[in-house]
Structure formats: C-alpha cells, structure tokens
Amino acid sequence: MNELRENWLNPSDLVRRVPEVVPGYPDRIMPVDDKAEKELKKGTLTNLYNARPAWLAHAHANLDATVADAYGWGDDWRAGLLTDDEILTRLFRLNQDRAAAQGGWGAMCGRFIDPNLRGTELELSQIKIDPFTRRFNIKPTQDVIVVPSDPAKAALARWWLVPSWHKGDLRDWKATTFNARIEDAATKPTFRAVWKHGRCLIPAGGYYEWTGDKGAKQPHAILSAGN
C-alpha cells in the first residue's frame, strides 16, 4: 500500500532523490524541474483519496480482508457483517481481554514522534502548519499537530490537557492528563467537559513504551511500516 501511494505521489519521471545529510533520515525528494514541481503540488493524498482510483480501492479491499483474516474474522468480513461499530466493539473487547491477562491496563507513555509530512499537502502547501523540524521525542507540554472534528483542519495544541476550571498558571498543573482511561473519561471531572466535544486526531510517526525496573527503564519505539 505504501509503495503504491508513494509511486502515485512521487512519480519517478517527476522527482529525483537526494541523500539526506543526517544519517538514518530518508532521502529528500526533489522535483526534476519547475514543470514537475507544479505537477507534484497536485499530487496530494487528499486528491488521491478524492479520486479513489480503482487500484487504490482494490488495494484497500485486499488489506481489509487480510487484517480481518489475521484476527480470525475473515468469514464475517466477506459476509458483510463487520460494520465500523462492530469492528471497534470487537477490538475493544480484545484489548480488555489482553489487559486482564496482563494484570490490568497499563498507562500509555506520553512521549511520541512527529509524523513524516514529506510529500503530503501539508508540506507542499504554501500555508505551513509545521514550524518546527520533525521531532523524535515529543514530551508533554510541547506543541503538537492536532486535527479536531469540527472544523477538520490541522492546528497546533499543547500536549497535556489542562482543564478549563484550573485557576492557576499552566505550569502549576501537575496531574498527568496526557492519558485518560476510556472506561471513565466521560465521567472524570478532568475530562468530562472536553469529552462532550468529541475526539480529535493527533498524527504521529510512532510512540514509546518502556520496560524494566524503576531507574533502569528501557524505551522501545513503536513504529508502523509506513507513515
């Protein structure tokens, strides 16, 4: 899927790849000339998914079927029984079972990685929303990119919720409110007001989980195969 999208976003006849000076970073994608640059600006993920070419729909269908088979739900998927709500219900139940087997829910780490915005409309747009270089260890209290539900437009927000009823300075708020439990977030005094406004998306390239004893914990970066 990532290779298909990459080939559509950055056709080989329109781009050249320049090695990045920082070790470990992907090659920098550059247009071959001014005409190619204009064409590349039209090739955004938004335009791709609005056009929804047959190859993309076919790739998504194959991916969905493969994931359903991996969970043991393949027959239900092919029978049309897996609605979005049903999938979310099953995944939540599965996570509950796993957490119970491990002795309860663990707290998510507050450190994560910025998404890679190269080749997207956020990079090519003249209106930049990423005034900082890509960060690989974002911590609570830093600004991050969020996409609220209404309007669904990218913006910057502080990572670490401070409820509206807090009367002191931001630095006076000490509770670890970058993390909420789904079971009681709707009723907890800290979260229930913002819960009513719905969810937002926080684009991320990965996040960290820790193992080991206190004072000697080891971070592990959890990354997807693509962006």
PDB file of N, CA, C and O in Angstrom, residues 127-204:
ATOM      1  N   ILE A 127       0.824  27.321   2.944  1.00  0.00           N
ATOM      2  CA  ILE A 127       0.466  27.636   4.336  1.00  0.00           C
ATOM      3  C   ILE A 127       1.006  26.526   5.212  1.00  0.00           C
ATOM      4  O   ILE A 127       0.416  25.460   5.320  1.00  0.00           O
ATOM      5  N   LYS A 128       2.156  26.753   5.821  1.00  0.00           N
ATOM      6  CA  LYS A 128       2.809  25.711   6.609  1.00  0.00           C
ATOM      7  C   LYS A 128       2.168  25.595   7.987  1.00  0.00           C
ATOM      8  O   LYS A 128       1.835  26.595   8.622  1.00  0.00           O
ATOM      9  N   ILE A 129       1.976  24.362   8.469  1.00  0.00           N
ATOM     10  CA  ILE A 129       1.489  24.186   9.839  1.00  0.00           C
ATOM     11  C   ILE A 129       2.563  23.538  10.706  1.00  0.00           C
ATOM     12  O   ILE A 129       2.319  23.236  11.861  1.00  0.00           O
ATOM     13  N   ASP A 130       3.746  23.275  10.148  1.00  0.00           N
ATOM     14  CA  ASP A 130       4.795  22.629  10.936  1.00  0.00           C
ATOM     15  C   ASP A 130       6.008  23.556  11.026  1.00  0.00           C
ATOM     16  O   ASP A 130       6.966  23.399  10.283  1.00  0.00           O
ATOM     17  N   PRO A 131       5.965  24.534  11.948  1.00  0.00           N
ATOM     18  CA  PRO A 131       7.063  25.499  12.045  1.00  0.00           C
ATOM     19  C   PRO A 131       8.294  24.944  12.749  1.00  0.00           C
ATOM     20  O   PRO A 131       9.220  25.667  13.010  1.00  0.00           O
ATOM     21  N   PHE A 132       8.310  23.669  13.087  1.00  0.00           N
ATOM     22  CA  PHE A 132       9.458  23.059  13.730  1.00  0.00           C
ATOM     23  C   PHE A 132       9.924  21.867  12.909  1.00  0.00           C
ATOM     24  O   PHE A 132       9.177  21.293  12.127  1.00  0.00           O
ATOM     25  N   THR A 133      11.191  21.516  13.051  1.00  0.00           N
ATOM     26  CA  THR A 133      11.691  20.328  12.388  1.00  0.00           C
ATOM     27  C   THR A 133      11.070  19.097  13.029  1.00  0.00           C
ATOM     28  O   THR A 133      10.562  19.146  14.156  1.00  0.00           O
ATOM     29  N   ARG A 134      11.112  17.982  12.325  1.00  0.00           N
ATOM     30  CA  ARG A 134      10.497  16.762  12.853  1.00  0.00           C
ATOM     31  C   ARG A 134      11.172  16.359  14.161  1.00  0.00           C
ATOM     32  O   ARG A 134      12.397  16.308  14.253  1.00  0.00           O
ATOM     33  N   ARG A 135      10.350  16.046  15.175  1.00  0.00           N
ATOM     34  CA  ARG A 135      10.866  15.714  16.499  1.00  0.00           C
ATOM     35  C   ARG A 135      10.650  14.230  16.790  1.00  0.00           C
ATOM     36  O   ARG A 135       9.602  13.681  16.463  1.00  0.00           O
ATOM     37  N   PHE A 136      11.628  13.608  17.426  1.00  0.00           N
ATOM     38  CA  PHE A 136      11.569  12.179  17.688  1.00  0.00           C
ATOM     39  C   PHE A 136      11.397  11.864  19.174  1.00  0.00           C
ATOM     40  O   PHE A 136      11.499  10.704  19.569  1.00  0.00           O
ATOM     41  N   ASN A 137      11.145  12.883  19.984  1.00  0.00           N
ATOM     42  CA  ASN A 137      10.918  12.649  21.414  1.00  0.00           C
ATOM     43  C   ASN A 137      10.048  13.764  21.971  1.00  0.00           C
ATOM     44  O   ASN A 137      10.469  14.535  22.833  1.00  0.00           O
ATOM     45  N   ILE A 138       8.813  13.841  21.476  1.00  0.00           N
ATOM     46  CA  ILE A 138       7.891  14.872  21.955  1.00  0.00           C
ATOM     47  C   ILE A 138       7.478  14.545  23.384  1.00  0.00           C
ATOM     48  O   ILE A 138       7.134  13.413  23.699  1.00  0.00           O
ATOM     49  N   LYS A 139       7.482  15.541  24.232  1.00  0.00           N
ATOM     50  CA  LYS A 139       7.111  15.321  25.625  1.00  0.00           C
ATOM     51  C   LYS A 139       5.921  16.208  25.987  1.00  0.00           C
ATOM     52  O   LYS A 139       5.646  17.210  25.314  1.00  0.00           O
ATOM     53  N   PRO A 140       5.186  15.852  27.031  1.00  0.00           N
ATOM     54  CA  PRO A 140       4.065  16.675  27.477  1.00  0.00           C
ATOM     55  C   PRO A 140       4.488  18.123  27.705  1.00  0.00           C
ATOM     56  O   PRO A 140       5.600  18.385  28.162  1.00  0.00           O
ATOM     57  N   THR A 141       3.594  19.025  27.386  1.00  0.00           N
ATOM     58  CA  THR A 141       3.694  20.497  27.452  1.00  0.00           C
ATOM     59  C   THR A 141       4.209  21.090  26.141  1.00  0.00           C
ATOM     60  O   THR A 141       4.137  22.303  25.966  1.00  0.00           O
ATOM     61  N   GLN A 142       4.702  20.273  25.195  1.00  0.00           N
ATOM     62  CA  GLN A 142       5.119  20.812  23.914  1.00  0.00           C
ATOM     63  C   GLN A 142       3.923  20.942  22.971  1.00  0.00           C
ATOM     64  O   GLN A 142       2.904  20.267  23.130  1.00  0.00           O
ATOM     65  N   ASP A 143       4.057  21.807  21.950  1.00  0.00           N
ATOM     66  CA  ASP A 143       3.011  21.963  20.944  1.00  0.00           C
ATOM     67  C   ASP A 143       3.059  20.789  19.973  1.00  0.00           C
ATOM     68  O   ASP A 143       4.128  20.336  19.566  1.00  0.00           O
ATOM     69  N   VAL A 144       1.868  20.298  19.590  1.00  0.00           N
ATOM     70  CA  VAL A 144       1.771  19.202  18.628  1.00  0.00           C
ATOM     71  C   VAL A 144       0.683  19.525  17.611  1.00  0.00           C
ATOM     72  O   VAL A 144      -0.162  20.398  17.830  1.00  0.00           O
ATOM     73  N   ILE A 145       0.704  18.824  16.502  1.00  0.00           N
ATOM     74  CA  ILE A 145      -0.323  18.977  15.471  1.00  0.00           C
ATOM     75  C   ILE A 145      -1.553  18.175  15.872  1.00  0.00           C
ATOM     76  O   ILE A 145      -1.446  16.998  16.226  1.00  0.00           O
ATOM     77  N   VAL A 146      -2.729  18.785  15.810  1.00  0.00           N
ATOM     78  CA  VAL A 146      -3.988  18.084  16.065  1.00  0.00           C
ATOM     79  C   VAL A 146      -4.963  18.408  14.943  1.00  0.00           C
ATOM     80  O   VAL A 146      -4.874  19.456  14.308  1.00  0.00           O
ATOM     81  N   VAL A 147      -5.902  17.493  14.722  1.00  0.00           N
ATOM     82  CA  VAL A 147      -6.973  17.713  13.743  1.00  0.00           C
ATOM     83  C   VAL A 147      -8.298  17.502  14.464  1.00  0.00           C
ATOM     84  O   VAL A 147      -8.712  16.359  14.695  1.00  0.00           O
ATOM     85  N   PRO A 148      -8.980  18.578  14.878  1.00  0.00           N
ATOM     86  CA  PRO A 148     -10.266  18.433  15.559  1.00  0.00           C
ATOM     87  C   PRO A 148     -11.347  17.961  14.600  1.00  0.00           C
ATOM     88  O   PRO A 148     -11.146  17.963  13.378  1.00  0.00           O
ATOM     89  N   SER A 149     -12.495  17.565  15.142  1.00  0.00           N
ATOM     90  CA  SER A 149     -13.571  17.068  14.282  1.00  0.00           C
ATOM     91  C   SER A 149     -14.318  18.197  13.597  1.00  0.00           C
ATOM     92  O   SER A 149     -14.841  18.017  12.497  1.00  0.00           O
ATOM     93  N   ASP A 150     -14.377  19.375  14.222  1.00  0.00           N
ATOM     94  CA  ASP A 150     -15.109  20.483  13.625  1.00  0.00           C
ATOM     95  C   ASP A 150     -14.480  21.804  14.068  1.00  0.00           C
ATOM     96  O   ASP A 150     -14.599  22.181  15.226  1.00  0.00           O
ATOM     97  N   PRO A 151     -13.788  22.510  13.155  1.00  0.00           N
ATOM     98  CA  PRO A 151     -13.561  22.114  11.759  1.00  0.00           C
ATOM     99  C   PRO A 151     -12.421  21.124  11.656  1.00  0.00           C
ATOM    100  O   PRO A 151     -11.498  21.144  12.478  1.00  0.00           O
ATOM    101  N   ALA A 152     -12.468  20.257  10.657  1.00  0.00           N
ATOM    102  CA  ALA A 152     -11.423  19.241  10.460  1.00  0.00           C
ATOM    103  C   ALA A 152     -10.230  19.875   9.754  1.00  0.00           C
ATOM    104  O   ALA A 152      -9.950  19.608   8.595  1.00  0.00           O
ATOM    105  N   LYS A 153      -9.532  20.734  10.470  1.00  0.00           N
ATOM    106  CA  LYS A 153      -8.404  21.469   9.908  1.00  0.00           C
ATOM    107  C   LYS A 153      -7.248  21.410  10.902  1.00  0.00           C
ATOM    108  O   LYS A 153      -7.436  21.610  12.107  1.00  0.00           O
ATOM    109  N   ALA A 154      -6.062  21.131  10.396  1.00  0.00           N
ATOM    110  CA  ALA A 154      -4.908  20.964  11.272  1.00  0.00           C
ATOM    111  C   ALA A 154      -4.589  22.248  12.036  1.00  0.00           C
ATOM    112  O   ALA A 154      -4.718  23.354  11.513  1.00  0.00           O
ATOM    113  N   ALA A 155      -4.203  22.091  13.293  1.00  0.00           N
ATOM    114  CA  ALA A 155      -3.850  23.222  14.149  1.00  0.00           C
ATOM    115  C   ALA A 155      -2.810  22.766  15.157  1.00  0.00           C
ATOM    116  O   ALA A 155      -2.472  21.582  15.228  1.00  0.00           O
ATOM    117  N   LEU A 156      -2.284  23.709  15.922  1.00  0.00           N
ATOM    118  CA  LEU A 156      -1.333  23.383  16.980  1.00  0.00           C
ATOM    119  C   LEU A 156      -2.030  23.439  18.334  1.00  0.00           C
ATOM    120  O   LEU A 156      -2.871  24.304  18.573  1.00  0.00           O
ATOM    121  N   ALA A 157      -1.673  22.511  19.204  1.00  0.00           N
ATOM    122  CA  ALA A 157      -2.246  22.494  20.552  1.00  0.00           C
ATOM    123  C   ALA A 157      -1.193  21.967  21.523  1.00  0.00           C
ATOM    124  O   ALA A 157      -0.227  21.310  21.128  1.00  0.00           O
ATOM    125  N   ARG A 158      -1.387  22.264  22.789  1.00  0.00           N
ATOM    126  CA  ARG A 158      -0.445  21.845  23.826  1.00  0.00           C
ATOM    127  C   ARG A 158      -0.710  20.389  24.195  1.00  0.00           C
ATOM    128  O   ARG A 158      -1.837  20.005  24.475  1.00  0.00           O
ATOM    129  N   TRP A 159       0.319  19.566  24.174  1.00  0.00           N
ATOM    130  CA  TRP A 159       0.212  18.153  24.537  1.00  0.00           C
ATOM    131  C   TRP A 159       0.245  18.024  26.052  1.00  0.00           C
ATOM    132  O   TRP A 159       1.293  18.168  26.671  1.00  0.00           O
ATOM    133  N   TRP A 160      -0.912  17.807  26.633  1.00  0.00           N
ATOM    134  CA  TRP A 160      -1.124  17.661  28.080  1.00  0.00           C
ATOM    135  C   TRP A 160      -2.310  18.548  28.459  1.00  0.00           C
ATOM    136  O   TRP A 160      -2.190  19.763  28.563  1.00  0.00           O
ATOM    137  N   LEU A 161      -3.439  17.924  28.658  1.00  0.00           N
ATOM    138  CA  LEU A 161      -4.676  18.658  28.921  1.00  0.00           C
ATOM    139  C   LEU A 161      -4.628  19.403  30.249  1.00  0.00           C
ATOM    140  O   LEU A 161      -4.242  18.836  31.272  1.00  0.00           O
ATOM    141  N   VAL A 162      -5.012  20.675  30.214  1.00  0.00           N
ATOM    142  CA  VAL A 162      -5.257  21.451  31.426  1.00  0.00           C
ATOM    143  C   VAL A 162      -6.730  21.845  31.393  1.00  0.00           C
ATOM    144  O   VAL A 162      -7.155  22.597  30.508  1.00  0.00           O
ATOM    145  N   PRO A 163      -7.561  21.354  32.308  1.00  0.00           N
ATOM    146  CA  PRO A 163      -8.998  21.616  32.249  1.00  0.00           C
ATOM    147  C   PRO A 163      -9.317  23.098  32.414  1.00  0.00           C
ATOM    148  O   PRO A 163      -8.564  23.853  33.033  1.00  0.00           O
ATOM    149  N   SER A 164     -10.445  23.508  31.862  1.00  0.00           N
ATOM    150  CA  SER A 164     -10.825  24.924  31.849  1.00  0.00           C
ATOM    151  C   SER A 164     -11.039  25.479  33.249  1.00  0.00           C
ATOM    152  O   SER A 164     -10.909  26.688  33.478  1.00  0.00           O
ATOM    153  N   TRP A 165     -11.362  24.619  34.218  1.00  0.00           N
ATOM    154  CA  TRP A 165     -11.642  25.117  35.564  1.00  0.00           C
ATOM    155  C   TRP A 165     -10.365  25.335  36.398  1.00  0.00           C
ATOM    156  O   TRP A 165     -10.431  25.822  37.519  1.00  0.00           O
ATOM    157  N   HIS A 166      -9.206  24.991  35.833  1.00  0.00           N
ATOM    158  CA  HIS A 166      -7.948  25.240  36.559  1.00  0.00           C
ATOM    159  C   HIS A 166      -7.691  26.750  36.626  1.00  0.00           C
ATOM    160  O   HIS A 166      -7.723  27.447  35.618  1.00  0.00           O
ATOM    161  N   LYS A 167      -7.423  27.260  37.802  1.00  0.00           N
ATOM    162  CA  LYS A 167      -7.315  28.710  38.012  1.00  0.00           C
ATOM    163  C   LYS A 167      -5.871  29.227  37.993  1.00  0.00           C
ATOM    164  O   LYS A 167      -5.645  30.423  37.817  1.00  0.00           O
ATOM    165  N   GLY A 168      -4.888  28.382  38.167  1.00  0.00           N
ATOM    166  CA  GLY A 168      -3.505  28.851  38.242  1.00  0.00           C
ATOM    167  C   GLY A 168      -2.843  28.920  36.876  1.00  0.00           C
ATOM    168  O   GLY A 168      -3.486  28.804  35.822  1.00  0.00           O
ATOM    169  N   ASP A 169      -1.519  29.115  36.881  1.00  0.00           N
ATOM    170  CA  ASP A 169      -0.753  29.104  35.641  1.00  0.00           C
ATOM    171  C   ASP A 169      -0.674  27.676  35.083  1.00  0.00           C
ATOM    172  O   ASP A 169      -0.855  26.700  35.818  1.00  0.00           O
ATOM    173  N   LEU A 170      -0.378  27.574  33.803  1.00  0.00           N
ATOM    174  CA  LEU A 170      -0.257  26.254  33.184  1.00  0.00           C
ATOM    175  C   LEU A 170       0.779  25.403  33.895  1.00  0.00           C
ATOM    176  O   LEU A 170       0.582  24.207  34.100  1.00  0.00           O
ATOM    177  N   ARG A 171       1.898  26.027  34.286  1.00  0.00           N
ATOM    178  CA  ARG A 171       2.971  25.252  34.917  1.00  0.00           C
ATOM    179  C   ARG A 171       2.589  24.738  36.307  1.00  0.00           C
ATOM    180  O   ARG A 171       3.273  23.871  36.859  1.00  0.00           O
ATOM    181  N   ASP A 172       1.498  25.273  36.873  1.00  0.00           N
ATOM    182  CA  ASP A 172       1.061  24.820  38.190  1.00  0.00           C
ATOM    183  C   ASP A 172       0.259  23.524  38.123  1.00  0.00           C
ATOM    184  O   ASP A 172       0.015  22.891  39.145  1.00  0.00           O
ATOM    185  N   TRP A 173      -0.187  23.159  36.914  1.00  0.00           N
ATOM    186  CA  TRP A 173      -0.977  21.931  36.766  1.00  0.00           C
ATOM    187  C   TRP A 173      -0.025  20.735  36.706  1.00  0.00           C
ATOM    188  O   TRP A 173       0.788  20.615  35.802  1.00  0.00           O
ATOM    189  N   LYS A 174      -0.116  19.837  37.682  1.00  0.00           N
ATOM    190  CA  LYS A 174       0.848  18.738  37.802  1.00  0.00           C
ATOM    191  C   LYS A 174       0.262  17.366  37.453  1.00  0.00           C
ATOM    192  O   LYS A 174       1.021  16.411  37.281  1.00  0.00           O
ATOM    193  N   ALA A 175      -1.051  17.243  37.339  1.00  0.00           N
ATOM    194  CA  ALA A 175      -1.648  15.935  37.044  1.00  0.00           C
ATOM    195  C   ALA A 175      -1.242  15.469  35.645  1.00  0.00           C
ATOM    196  O   ALA A 175      -1.101  16.275  34.725  1.00  0.00           O
ATOM    197  N   THR A 176      -1.039  14.156  35.477  1.00  0.00           N
ATOM    198  CA  THR A 176      -0.595  13.619  34.187  1.00  0.00           C
ATOM    199  C   THR A 176      -1.802  13.389  33.270  1.00  0.00           C
ATOM    200  O   THR A 176      -2.243  12.273  33.041  1.00  0.00           O
ATOM    201  N   THR A 177      -2.311  14.485  32.723  1.00  0.00           N
ATOM    202  CA  THR A 177      -3.542  14.420  31.935  1.00  0.00           C
ATOM    203  C   THR A 177      -3.287  14.339  30.435  1.00  0.00           C
ATOM    204  O   THR A 177      -4.097  14.814  29.636  1.00  0.00           O
ATOM    205  N   PHE A 178      -2.163  13.757  30.039  1.00  0.00           N
ATOM    206  CA  PHE A 178      -1.987  13.402  28.634  1.00  0.00           C
ATOM    207  C   PHE A 178      -2.537  11.997  28.407  1.00  0.00           C
ATOM    208  O   PHE A 178      -2.488  11.483  27.285  1.00  0.00           O
ATOM    209  N   ASN A 179      -3.069  11.382  29.450  1.00  0.00           N
ATOM    210  CA  ASN A 179      -3.510   9.998  29.396  1.00  0.00           C
ATOM    211  C   ASN A 179      -4.852   9.879  30.108  1.00  0.00           C
ATOM    212  O   ASN A 179      -5.026  10.412  31.206  1.00  0.00           O
ATOM    213  N   ALA A 180      -5.817   9.211  29.468  1.00  0.00           N
ATOM    214  CA  ALA A 180      -7.135   9.004  30.084  1.00  0.00           C
ATOM    215  C   ALA A 180      -7.570   7.568  29.847  1.00  0.00           C
ATOM    216  O   ALA A 180      -7.256   6.973  28.815  1.00  0.00           O
ATOM    217  N   ARG A 181      -8.296   7.013  30.797  1.00  0.00           N
ATOM    218  CA  ARG A 181      -8.826   5.661  30.634  1.00  0.00           C
ATOM    219  C   ARG A 181     -10.186   5.750  29.957  1.00  0.00           C
ATOM    220  O   ARG A 181     -11.057   6.498  30.384  1.00  0.00           O
ATOM    221  N   ILE A 182     -10.378   4.954  28.896  1.00  0.00           N
ATOM    222  CA  ILE A 182     -11.617   5.008  28.129  1.00  0.00           C
ATOM    223  C   ILE A 182     -12.825   4.653  28.994  1.00  0.00           C
ATOM    224  O   ILE A 182     -13.942   5.132  28.765  1.00  0.00           O
ATOM    225  N   GLU A 183     -12.600   3.825  30.043  1.00  0.00           N
ATOM    226  CA  GLU A 183     -13.725   3.370  30.852  1.00  0.00           C
ATOM    227  C   GLU A 183     -14.400   4.498  31.618  1.00  0.00           C
ATOM    228  O   GLU A 183     -15.611   4.445  31.878  1.00  0.00           O
ATOM    229  N   ASP A 184     -13.649   5.523  32.052  1.00  0.00           N
ATOM    230  CA  ASP A 184     -14.263   6.548  32.906  1.00  0.00           C
ATOM    231  C   ASP A 184     -13.962   7.977  32.458  1.00  0.00           C
ATOM    232  O   ASP A 184     -14.243   8.928  33.191  1.00  0.00           O
ATOM    233  N   ALA A 185     -13.398   8.159  31.261  1.00  0.00           N
ATOM    234  CA  ALA A 185     -13.060   9.513  30.801  1.00  0.00           C
ATOM    235  C   ALA A 185     -14.300  10.406  30.713  1.00  0.00           C
ATOM    236  O   ALA A 185     -14.224  11.615  30.945  1.00  0.00           O
ATOM    237  N   ALA A 186     -15.452   9.832  30.382  1.00  0.00           N
ATOM    238  CA  ALA A 186     -16.671  10.629  30.210  1.00  0.00           C
ATOM    239  C   ALA A 186     -17.216  11.157  31.529  1.00  0.00           C
ATOM    240  O   ALA A 186     -18.017  12.097  31.538  1.00  0.00           O
ATOM    241  N   THR A 187     -16.779  10.586  32.653  1.00  0.00           N
ATOM    242  CA  THR A 187     -17.330  10.993  33.946  1.00  0.00           C
ATOM    243  C   THR A 187     -16.306  11.643  34.869  1.00  0.00           C
ATOM    244  O   THR A 187     -16.681  12.298  35.849  1.00  0.00           O
ATOM    245  N   LYS A 188     -15.021  11.497  34.584  1.00  0.00           N
ATOM    246  CA  LYS A 188     -13.996  12.105  35.423  1.00  0.00           C
ATOM    247  C   LYS A 188     -14.065  13.631  35.326  1.00  0.00           C
ATOM    248  O   LYS A 188     -14.203  14.189  34.235  1.00  0.00           O
ATOM    249  N   PRO A 189     -13.975  14.351  36.446  1.00  0.00           N
ATOM    250  CA  PRO A 189     -14.057  15.818  36.405  1.00  0.00           C
ATOM    251  C   PRO A 189     -13.052  16.465  35.450  1.00  0.00           C
ATOM    252  O   PRO A 189     -13.354  17.460  34.799  1.00  0.00           O
ATOM    253  N   THR A 190     -11.865  15.876  35.333  1.00  0.00           N
ATOM    254  CA  THR A 190     -10.827  16.470  34.486  1.00  0.00           C
ATOM    255  C   THR A 190     -11.175  16.375  33.005  1.00  0.00           C
ATOM    256  O   THR A 190     -10.893  17.288  32.229  1.00  0.00           O
ATOM    257  N   PHE A 191     -11.824  15.293  32.598  1.00  0.00           N
ATOM    258  CA  PHE A 191     -12.017  15.019  31.177  1.00  0.00           C
ATOM    259  C   PHE A 191     -13.449  15.189  30.684  1.00  0.00           C
ATOM    260  O   PHE A 191     -13.664  15.297  29.471  1.00  0.00           O
ATOM    261  N   ARG A 192     -14.444  15.191  31.581  1.00  0.00           N
ATOM    262  CA  ARG A 192     -15.821  15.079  31.099  1.00  0.00           C
ATOM    263  C   ARG A 192     -16.277  16.272  30.266  1.00  0.00           C
ATOM    264  O   ARG A 192     -17.096  16.118  29.353  1.00  0.00           O
ATOM    265  N   ALA A 193     -15.746  17.470  30.533  1.00  0.00           N
ATOM    266  CA  ALA A 193     -16.163  18.639  29.748  1.00  0.00           C
ATOM    267  C   ALA A 193     -15.661  18.537  28.312  1.00  0.00           C
ATOM    268  O   ALA A 193     -16.422  18.733  27.357  1.00  0.00           O
ATOM    269  N   VAL A 194     -14.378  18.219  28.128  1.00  0.00           N
ATOM    270  CA  VAL A 194     -13.832  18.110  26.770  1.00  0.00           C
ATOM    271  C   VAL A 194     -14.360  16.861  26.066  1.00  0.00           C
ATOM    272  O   VAL A 194     -14.435  16.828  24.831  1.00  0.00           O
ATOM    273  N   TRP A 195     -14.716  15.840  26.823  1.00  0.00           N
ATOM    274  CA  TRP A 195     -15.253  14.618  26.231  1.00  0.00           C
ATOM    275  C   TRP A 195     -16.504  14.919  25.410  1.00  0.00           C
ATOM    276  O   TRP A 195     -16.745  14.300  24.366  1.00  0.00           O
ATOM    277  N   LYS A 196     -17.318  15.876  25.855  1.00  0.00           N
ATOM    278  CA  LYS A 196     -18.568  16.199  25.166  1.00  0.00           C
ATOM    279  C   LYS A 196     -18.330  16.781  23.776  1.00  0.00           C
ATOM    280  O   LYS A 196     -19.217  16.775  22.933  1.00  0.00           O
ATOM    281  N   HIS A 197     -17.124  17.312  23.541  1.00  0.00           N
ATOM    282  CA  HIS A 197     -16.832  17.928  22.242  1.00  0.00           C
ATOM    283  C   HIS A 197     -16.349  16.925  21.208  1.00  0.00           C
ATOM    284  O   HIS A 197     -16.093  17.291  20.057  1.00  0.00           O
ATOM    285  N   GLY A 198     -16.217  15.665  21.577  1.00  0.00           N
ATOM    286  CA  GLY A 198     -15.796  14.649  20.624  1.00  0.00           C
ATOM    287  C   GLY A 198     -14.289  14.480  20.568  1.00  0.00           C
ATOM    288  O   GLY A 198     -13.544  15.079  21.348  1.00  0.00           O
ATOM    289  N   ARG A 199     -13.856  13.689  19.639  1.00  0.00           N
ATOM    290  CA  ARG A 199     -12.452  13.319  19.546  1.00  0.00           C
ATOM    291  C   ARG A 199     -11.689  14.239  18.590  1.00  0.00           C
ATOM    292  O   ARG A 199     -12.283  14.983  17.820  1.00  0.00           O
ATOM    293  N   CYS A 200     -10.361  14.125  18.629  1.00  0.00           N
ATOM    294  CA  CYS A 200      -9.510  14.758  17.626  1.00  0.00           C
ATOM    295  C   CYS A 200      -8.445  13.750  17.234  1.00  0.00           C
ATOM    296  O   CYS A 200      -8.206  12.761  17.939  1.00  0.00           O
ATOM    297  N   LEU A 201      -7.833  13.985  16.093  1.00  0.00           N
ATOM    298  CA  LEU A 201      -6.727  13.147  15.644  1.00  0.00           C
ATOM    299  C   LEU A 201      -5.404  13.810  16.007  1.00  0.00           C
ATOM    300  O   LEU A 201      -5.268  15.027  15.877  1.00  0.00           O
ATOM    301  N   ILE A 202      -4.439  13.029  16.448  1.00  0.00           N
ATOM    302  CA  ILE A 202      -3.085  13.522  16.697  1.00  0.00           C
ATOM    303  C   ILE A 202      -2.152  12.701  15.802  1.00  0.00           C
ATOM    304  O   ILE A 202      -1.809  11.564  16.136  1.00  0.00           O
ATOM    305  N   PRO A 203      -1.773  13.229  14.647  1.00  0.00           N
ATOM    306  CA  PRO A 203      -0.887  12.474  13.753  1.00  0.00           C
ATOM    307  C   PRO A 203       0.437  12.152  14.454  1.00  0.00           C
ATOM    308  O   PRO A 203       1.007  13.001  15.128  1.00  0.00           O
ATOM    309  N   ALA A 204       0.899  10.938  14.281  1.00  0.00           N
ATOM    310  CA  ALA A 204       2.142  10.523  14.935  1.00  0.00           C
ATOM    311  C   ALA A 204       2.880   9.543  14.052  1.00  0.00           C
ATOM    312  O   ALA A 204       2.271   8.745  13.335  1.00  0.00           O
TER     313      ALA A 204
END
